[in-house]
Amino acid sequence: MAILIDQNTRMVIQGITGREAQMVVDHTLAYGTRIYAGVTPGKGGQNVLGVPVYDTVWEAVKKQNVNASLVVVPPAFALDAVLEAIENGIKLIVVTTENIPQLDSVKMLYTARKNNVVIIGPNTVGMINPKDKVKMGSIGGDRPERCFVPGNVGVISRSGGMTAETSWMVKRAGFGVTTSVGIGGDSFIGSTIKDLLALFEEDEETKAVVTFSEPGTSFEEDAAQFLKEGGFTKPLISYVAGRFTESMPEGTVFGHAGAMISGNAGRPSLKMKALHESGAHVIDRYDDMISVLKTVLGEKVGGVK
């Protein structure tokens, strides 16, 4: 098993005729993931590497029975794309677009929550389920198998690039992943660490979860409270990057849009403290992830080569 995506996922790509989207299509198909449809207004009747293109999501749903959307459109069109997907019954939407106006993000996330729609992102590299060879987004590039192998560890990462790096660390430890998710680097995102921990808790194949965090937001503090309340009972190994930022002058700009520290809010040291007090395995050095995974999982979970 995995969370969110599996062999029943029928993906449509909104904005499929764009240059970036076409690269994603190429890599996704090569990996073995099927793409059932694409949508670009005014480009209906065309195809991208054999994937049929429609003018509207309504047509894609009617003709291909799609149930998940990958949004790869310019920032100005992201809100309309997401709302169109929601209006046509899509329940899982991965939004790769970055630099979306914050008001547009708030509107799309509010509408999604009101309609029980799961959004990953915005500004996400996507997610991958290596057991079923299903991925949504640019995650893994043209060779996902280098970092993502099947196993029993869930991965949640604030950083797109570190989603792959963290999954590779899991592989180096002798394990593999059920699902790896890049949650997105913006201040407002659809699925937080807490949201995904709740899903991993229900997944029988996931025996532990690793998180990679950055400065900004209260996502880690919320996750820590979730652990204290018993919402997540499996081992959680957490690394929080960016402790150096706490010694930088006020107003210094760095990292993702969501990596903002204001007063005590968003400080890596406080995130680490909250996670540690909740029972998570908080590591000081990124490389410690390997030894901690081996200690926590031991022989209970089959390794990979």
Short mmCIF file of C-alpha atoms in Angstrom, two decimals:
data_model
loop_
_atom_site.label_atom_id
_atom_site.label_comp_id
_atom_site.label_asym_id
_atom_site.label_seq_id
_atom_site.Cartn_x
_atom_site.Cartn_y
_atom_site.Cartn_z
CA MET A 1 0.00 0.00 0.00
CA ALA A 2 0.90 3.67 -0.06
CA ILE A 3 -0.86 6.97 0.56
CA LEU A 4 -2.72 9.12 -1.97
CA ILE A 5 -1.49 7.50 -5.20
CA ASP A 6 -1.54 3.91 -6.43
CA GLN A 7 -2.52 1.78 -9.44
CA ASN A 8 -6.04 3.23 -9.28
CA THR A 9 -4.79 6.77 -9.88
CA ARG A 10 -6.00 8.11 -13.23
CA MET A 11 -4.01 11.28 -13.82
CA VAL A 12 -4.77 14.31 -15.97
CA ILE A 13 -2.15 17.02 -16.47
CA GLN A 14 -3.51 20.56 -16.70
CA GLY A 15 -1.22 22.66 -18.87
CA ILE A 16 0.16 19.58 -20.61
CA THR A 17 1.29 21.36 -23.78
CA GLY A 18 3.67 23.67 -21.94
CA ARG A 19 7.42 23.03 -22.14
CA GLU A 20 7.85 22.05 -18.50
CA ALA A 21 4.78 19.81 -18.56
CA GLN A 22 5.99 17.99 -21.67
CA MET A 23 9.24 17.15 -19.92
CA VAL A 24 7.26 15.82 -16.95
CA VAL A 25 5.13 13.72 -19.32
CA ASP A 26 8.24 12.22 -20.89
CA HIS A 27 9.81 11.27 -17.55
CA THR A 28 6.52 10.06 -16.05
CA LEU A 29 5.69 7.75 -18.94
CA ALA A 30 9.25 6.40 -19.01
CA TYR A 31 8.94 5.53 -15.32
CA GLY A 32 5.85 3.46 -16.05
CA THR A 33 3.14 5.78 -14.75
CA ARG A 34 0.13 6.06 -17.02
CA ILE A 35 -1.22 9.52 -17.88
CA TYR A 36 -4.80 9.31 -19.06
CA ALA A 37 -5.36 12.84 -20.35
CA GLY A 38 -4.06 16.36 -20.64
CA VAL A 39 -5.89 19.68 -20.66
CA THR A 40 -4.94 22.91 -22.42
CA PRO A 41 -7.77 25.24 -23.51
CA GLY A 42 -7.75 25.63 -27.28
CA LYS A 43 -5.45 22.63 -27.82
CA GLY A 44 -8.09 19.91 -27.72
CA GLY A 45 -7.59 17.13 -30.26
CA GLN A 46 -3.80 17.21 -30.04
CA ASN A 47 -1.67 14.73 -28.14
CA VAL A 48 1.54 14.91 -26.15
CA LEU A 49 3.65 11.75 -26.46
CA GLY A 50 0.48 9.83 -27.11
CA VAL A 51 -1.53 11.40 -24.27
CA PRO A 52 -4.84 12.86 -25.59
CA VAL A 53 -5.35 16.58 -24.98
CA TYR A 54 -8.76 18.09 -24.19
CA ASP A 55 -9.97 21.67 -23.92
CA THR A 56 -11.54 21.21 -20.50
CA VAL A 57 -11.27 19.05 -17.39
CA TRP A 58 -14.93 18.18 -17.87
CA GLU A 59 -14.07 16.45 -21.16
CA ALA A 60 -11.13 14.62 -19.57
CA VAL A 61 -13.33 13.34 -16.75
CA LYS A 62 -16.12 12.31 -19.13
CA LYS A 63 -13.92 10.53 -21.67
CA GLN A 64 -11.05 9.20 -19.50
CA ASN A 65 -12.60 8.99 -16.01
CA VAL A 66 -9.63 10.83 -14.47
CA ASN A 67 -9.57 11.22 -10.68
CA ALA A 68 -6.31 13.10 -9.99
CA SER A 69 -4.84 16.24 -11.51
CA LEU A 70 -1.29 17.51 -11.86
CA VAL A 71 -1.39 21.29 -12.32
CA VAL A 72 1.54 22.64 -14.36
CA VAL A 73 0.37 26.10 -15.41
CA PRO A 74 1.68 29.68 -15.04
CA PRO A 75 0.93 31.39 -11.69
CA ALA A 76 -1.80 33.62 -13.12
CA PHE A 77 -3.82 30.59 -14.23
CA ALA A 78 -3.27 28.28 -11.26
CA LEU A 79 -6.36 29.32 -9.30
CA ASP A 80 -8.69 28.81 -12.27
CA ALA A 81 -7.08 25.44 -13.04
CA VAL A 82 -7.53 24.18 -9.48
CA LEU A 83 -11.12 25.46 -9.24
CA GLU A 84 -11.96 23.78 -12.56
CA ALA A 85 -10.58 20.48 -11.30
CA ILE A 86 -12.54 20.75 -8.05
CA GLU A 87 -15.75 21.64 -9.88
CA ASN A 88 -15.40 18.49 -11.96
CA GLY A 89 -15.03 16.13 -9.03
CA ILE A 90 -11.25 15.68 -8.91
CA LYS A 91 -10.34 14.72 -5.33
CA LEU A 92 -6.52 14.81 -5.52
CA ILE A 93 -4.68 17.80 -6.99
CA VAL A 94 -0.91 18.27 -7.10
CA VAL A 95 0.02 21.91 -7.76
CA THR A 96 3.60 22.31 -8.97
CA THR A 97 3.26 26.02 -9.83
CA GLU A 98 5.30 28.43 -7.72
CA ASN A 99 4.92 32.20 -7.22
CA ILE A 100 1.13 31.95 -7.06
CA PRO A 101 -0.32 35.14 -5.51
CA GLN A 102 -1.08 34.43 -1.87
CA LEU A 103 -4.71 35.48 -2.16
CA ASP A 104 -5.16 32.98 -5.00
CA SER A 105 -3.56 30.26 -2.86
CA VAL A 106 -5.90 31.03 0.03
CA LYS A 107 -8.92 30.84 -2.28
CA MET A 108 -7.90 27.51 -3.83
CA LEU A 109 -7.04 25.91 -0.50
CA TYR A 110 -10.27 27.11 1.12
CA THR A 111 -12.34 25.74 -1.76
CA ALA A 112 -10.46 22.45 -1.69
CA ARG A 113 -10.99 21.97 2.05
CA LYS A 114 -14.67 22.83 1.73
CA ASN A 115 -15.04 20.12 -0.94
CA ASN A 116 -12.89 17.48 0.80
CA VAL A 117 -10.23 17.70 -1.90
CA VAL A 118 -6.60 16.86 -1.08
CA ILE A 119 -4.07 19.34 -2.46
CA ILE A 120 -0.32 18.74 -2.46
CA GLY A 121 1.53 22.02 -2.92
CA PRO A 122 1.57 24.65 -4.32
CA ASN A 123 5.26 24.86 -5.23
CA THR A 124 5.81 21.13 -4.92
CA VAL A 125 8.03 18.68 -6.75
CA GLY A 126 5.21 16.15 -6.33
CA MET A 127 5.07 12.66 -4.87
CA ILE A 128 5.97 9.10 -5.75
CA ASN A 129 4.94 5.53 -4.90
CA PRO A 130 7.81 3.34 -6.14
CA LYS A 131 6.10 0.01 -5.46
CA ASP A 132 3.35 0.80 -7.97
CA LYS A 133 5.62 2.88 -10.22
CA VAL A 134 3.29 5.86 -9.86
CA LYS A 135 4.51 9.44 -9.62
CA MET A 136 2.91 12.83 -9.97
CA GLY A 137 5.19 15.77 -10.68
CA SER A 138 8.83 16.19 -11.61
CA ILE A 139 9.96 14.20 -8.56
CA GLY A 140 12.87 11.92 -9.38
CA GLY A 141 13.49 13.51 -12.77
CA ASP A 142 14.31 11.05 -15.53
CA ARG A 143 15.71 8.38 -13.16
CA PRO A 144 13.51 8.08 -10.07
CA GLU A 145 14.85 4.63 -9.25
CA ARG A 146 18.19 6.13 -8.18
CA CYS A 147 16.62 7.42 -4.96
CA PHE A 148 13.18 5.88 -4.70
CA VAL A 149 12.89 2.15 -4.06
CA PRO A 150 9.93 0.24 -2.58
CA GLY A 151 9.89 -0.24 1.16
CA ASN A 152 8.18 0.61 4.43
CA VAL A 153 9.24 4.18 5.24
CA GLY A 154 7.20 7.29 4.48
CA VAL A 155 9.02 10.50 3.54
CA ILE A 156 7.70 14.04 3.99
CA SER A 157 9.87 16.93 2.85
CA ARG A 158 9.45 20.69 2.77
CA SER A 159 12.17 20.92 0.12
CA GLY A 160 11.69 19.43 -3.33
CA GLY A 161 15.31 18.46 -3.81
CA MET A 162 15.59 17.02 -0.33
CA THR A 163 12.61 14.75 -0.98
CA ALA A 164 14.90 12.75 -3.25
CA GLU A 165 17.94 13.14 -1.00
CA THR A 166 16.04 11.96 2.07
CA SER A 167 14.59 8.99 0.19
CA TRP A 168 18.14 8.15 -0.91
CA MET A 169 19.24 8.21 2.74
CA VAL A 170 16.47 5.73 3.49
CA LYS A 171 17.82 3.56 0.68
CA ARG A 172 21.37 3.86 2.04
CA ALA A 173 20.10 2.66 5.41
CA GLY A 174 18.90 -0.51 3.70
CA PHE A 175 15.21 0.36 3.49
CA GLY A 176 12.80 1.78 0.93
CA VAL A 177 9.78 4.04 0.83
CA THR A 178 6.03 3.57 0.62
CA THR A 179 5.37 7.13 -0.52
CA SER A 180 7.63 10.18 -0.70
CA VAL A 181 5.89 13.55 -0.69
CA GLY A 182 7.28 17.03 -1.30
CA ILE A 183 4.72 19.17 0.51
CA GLY A 184 5.78 22.45 -1.11
CA GLY A 185 7.78 25.46 -0.02
CA ASP A 186 5.07 28.12 0.20
CA SER A 187 3.57 29.60 3.37
CA PHE A 188 0.13 28.29 2.42
CA ILE A 189 -0.02 24.67 1.31
CA GLY A 190 -2.79 22.12 1.04
CA SER A 191 -1.33 19.20 3.02
CA THR A 192 0.90 19.74 6.05
CA ILE A 193 3.17 17.32 7.91
CA LYS A 194 0.34 16.62 10.36
CA ASP A 195 -2.10 15.87 7.53
CA LEU A 196 0.26 13.35 5.94
CA LEU A 197 1.21 11.73 9.25
CA ALA A 198 -2.48 10.97 9.73
CA LEU A 199 -2.51 9.18 6.37
CA PHE A 200 0.71 7.28 7.06
CA GLU A 201 -0.71 6.19 10.42
CA GLU A 202 -3.49 4.37 8.57
CA ASP A 203 -1.18 2.78 6.01
CA GLU A 204 -0.32 -0.75 7.12
CA GLU A 205 2.87 -0.94 5.05
CA THR A 206 4.38 2.24 6.47
CA LYS A 207 6.36 1.33 9.59
CA ALA A 208 8.09 4.68 10.15
CA VAL A 209 8.20 8.19 8.70
CA VAL A 210 11.12 10.54 8.05
CA THR A 211 10.60 14.30 7.74
CA PHE A 212 12.86 17.02 6.37
CA SER A 213 11.92 20.47 7.65
CA GLU A 214 13.01 24.06 7.18
CA PRO A 215 12.58 27.36 9.06
CA GLY A 216 9.18 29.03 9.02
CA THR A 217 5.54 28.04 9.66
CA SER A 218 4.22 26.04 12.61
CA PHE A 219 3.98 22.73 10.71
CA GLU A 220 6.43 20.92 12.98
CA GLU A 221 4.88 22.25 16.16
CA ASP A 222 1.46 21.12 14.92
CA ALA A 223 2.89 17.69 14.10
CA ALA A 224 4.45 17.48 17.56
CA GLN A 225 1.10 18.21 19.18
CA PHE A 226 -0.48 15.54 16.96
CA LEU A 227 2.04 13.01 18.31
CA LYS A 228 1.34 14.04 21.90
CA GLU A 229 -2.37 13.47 21.32
CA GLY A 230 -1.71 9.97 19.98
CA GLY A 231 -2.61 10.77 16.39
CA PHE A 232 0.62 9.23 15.10
CA THR A 233 2.06 6.23 16.92
CA LYS A 234 4.80 4.99 14.58
CA PRO A 235 8.47 6.02 14.81
CA LEU A 236 9.09 9.54 13.47
CA ILE A 237 12.61 10.58 12.51
CA SER A 238 12.90 14.34 12.01
CA TYR A 239 15.61 16.62 10.69
CA VAL A 240 15.18 20.39 10.83
CA ALA A 241 17.53 22.35 8.56
CA GLY A 242 18.53 25.98 8.90
CA ARG A 243 19.54 26.46 12.50
CA PHE A 244 22.11 28.97 11.29
CA THR A 245 19.27 31.30 10.32
CA GLU A 246 18.59 32.11 13.95
CA SER A 247 21.88 34.00 14.17
CA MET A 248 21.32 35.97 10.97
CA PRO A 249 20.32 39.67 11.04
CA GLU A 250 16.61 40.43 11.08
CA GLY A 251 15.21 40.91 7.58
CA THR A 252 17.70 38.59 5.84
CA VAL A 253 16.01 36.83 2.92
CA PHE A 254 16.73 33.16 2.32
CA GLY A 255 15.11 29.89 1.23
CA HIS A 256 11.52 29.27 0.23
CA ALA A 257 8.67 31.73 0.49
CA GLY A 258 7.50 29.93 3.62
CA ALA A 259 10.89 30.03 5.39
CA MET A 260 10.11 33.10 7.48
CA ILE A 261 11.05 33.60 11.12
CA SER A 262 9.16 36.23 13.11
CA GLY A 263 10.04 36.45 16.77
CA ASN A 264 10.01 32.87 18.06
CA ALA A 265 7.66 31.65 15.34
CA GLY A 266 9.35 29.41 12.81
CA ARG A 267 12.64 28.97 14.67
CA PRO A 268 14.33 25.64 13.89
CA SER A 269 15.53 25.19 17.49
CA LEU A 270 11.99 25.47 18.83
CA LYS A 271 10.70 23.08 16.19
CA MET A 272 13.32 20.56 17.24
CA LYS A 273 12.45 21.03 20.90
CA ALA A 274 8.73 20.49 20.27
CA LEU A 275 9.34 17.37 18.19
CA HIS A 276 11.77 15.93 20.72
CA GLU A 277 9.34 16.48 23.59
CA SER A 278 6.61 14.74 21.60
CA GLY A 279 8.68 11.57 21.31
CA ALA A 280 10.07 11.99 17.79
CA HIS A 281 13.66 10.98 17.02
CA VAL A 282 15.19 14.40 16.29
CA ILE A 283 18.60 14.19 14.64
CA ASP A 284 21.27 16.88 14.83
CA ARG A 285 23.17 15.80 11.72
CA TYR A 286 21.51 14.77 8.49
CA ASP A 287 23.73 11.69 8.14
CA ASP A 288 22.49 10.44 11.51
CA MET A 289 19.29 9.49 9.72
CA ILE A 290 20.89 6.24 8.55
CA SER A 291 21.91 4.95 11.97
CA VAL A 292 18.67 6.05 13.61
CA LEU A 293 16.59 4.29 10.96
CA LYS A 294 18.57 1.10 11.49
CA THR A 295 18.15 1.36 15.25
CA VAL A 296 14.45 2.17 15.13
CA LEU A 297 13.45 -0.38 12.50
CA GLY A 298 16.12 -3.03 13.02
CA GLU A 299 15.11 -6.35 11.57
CA LYS A 300 11.38 -5.62 11.80
CA VAL A 301 11.31 -4.28 8.27
CA GLY A 302 12.82 -5.96 5.26
CA GLY A 303 15.69 -3.98 3.73
CA VAL A 304 16.51 -3.37 0.10
CA LYS A 305 19.67 -3.69 -1.93
#
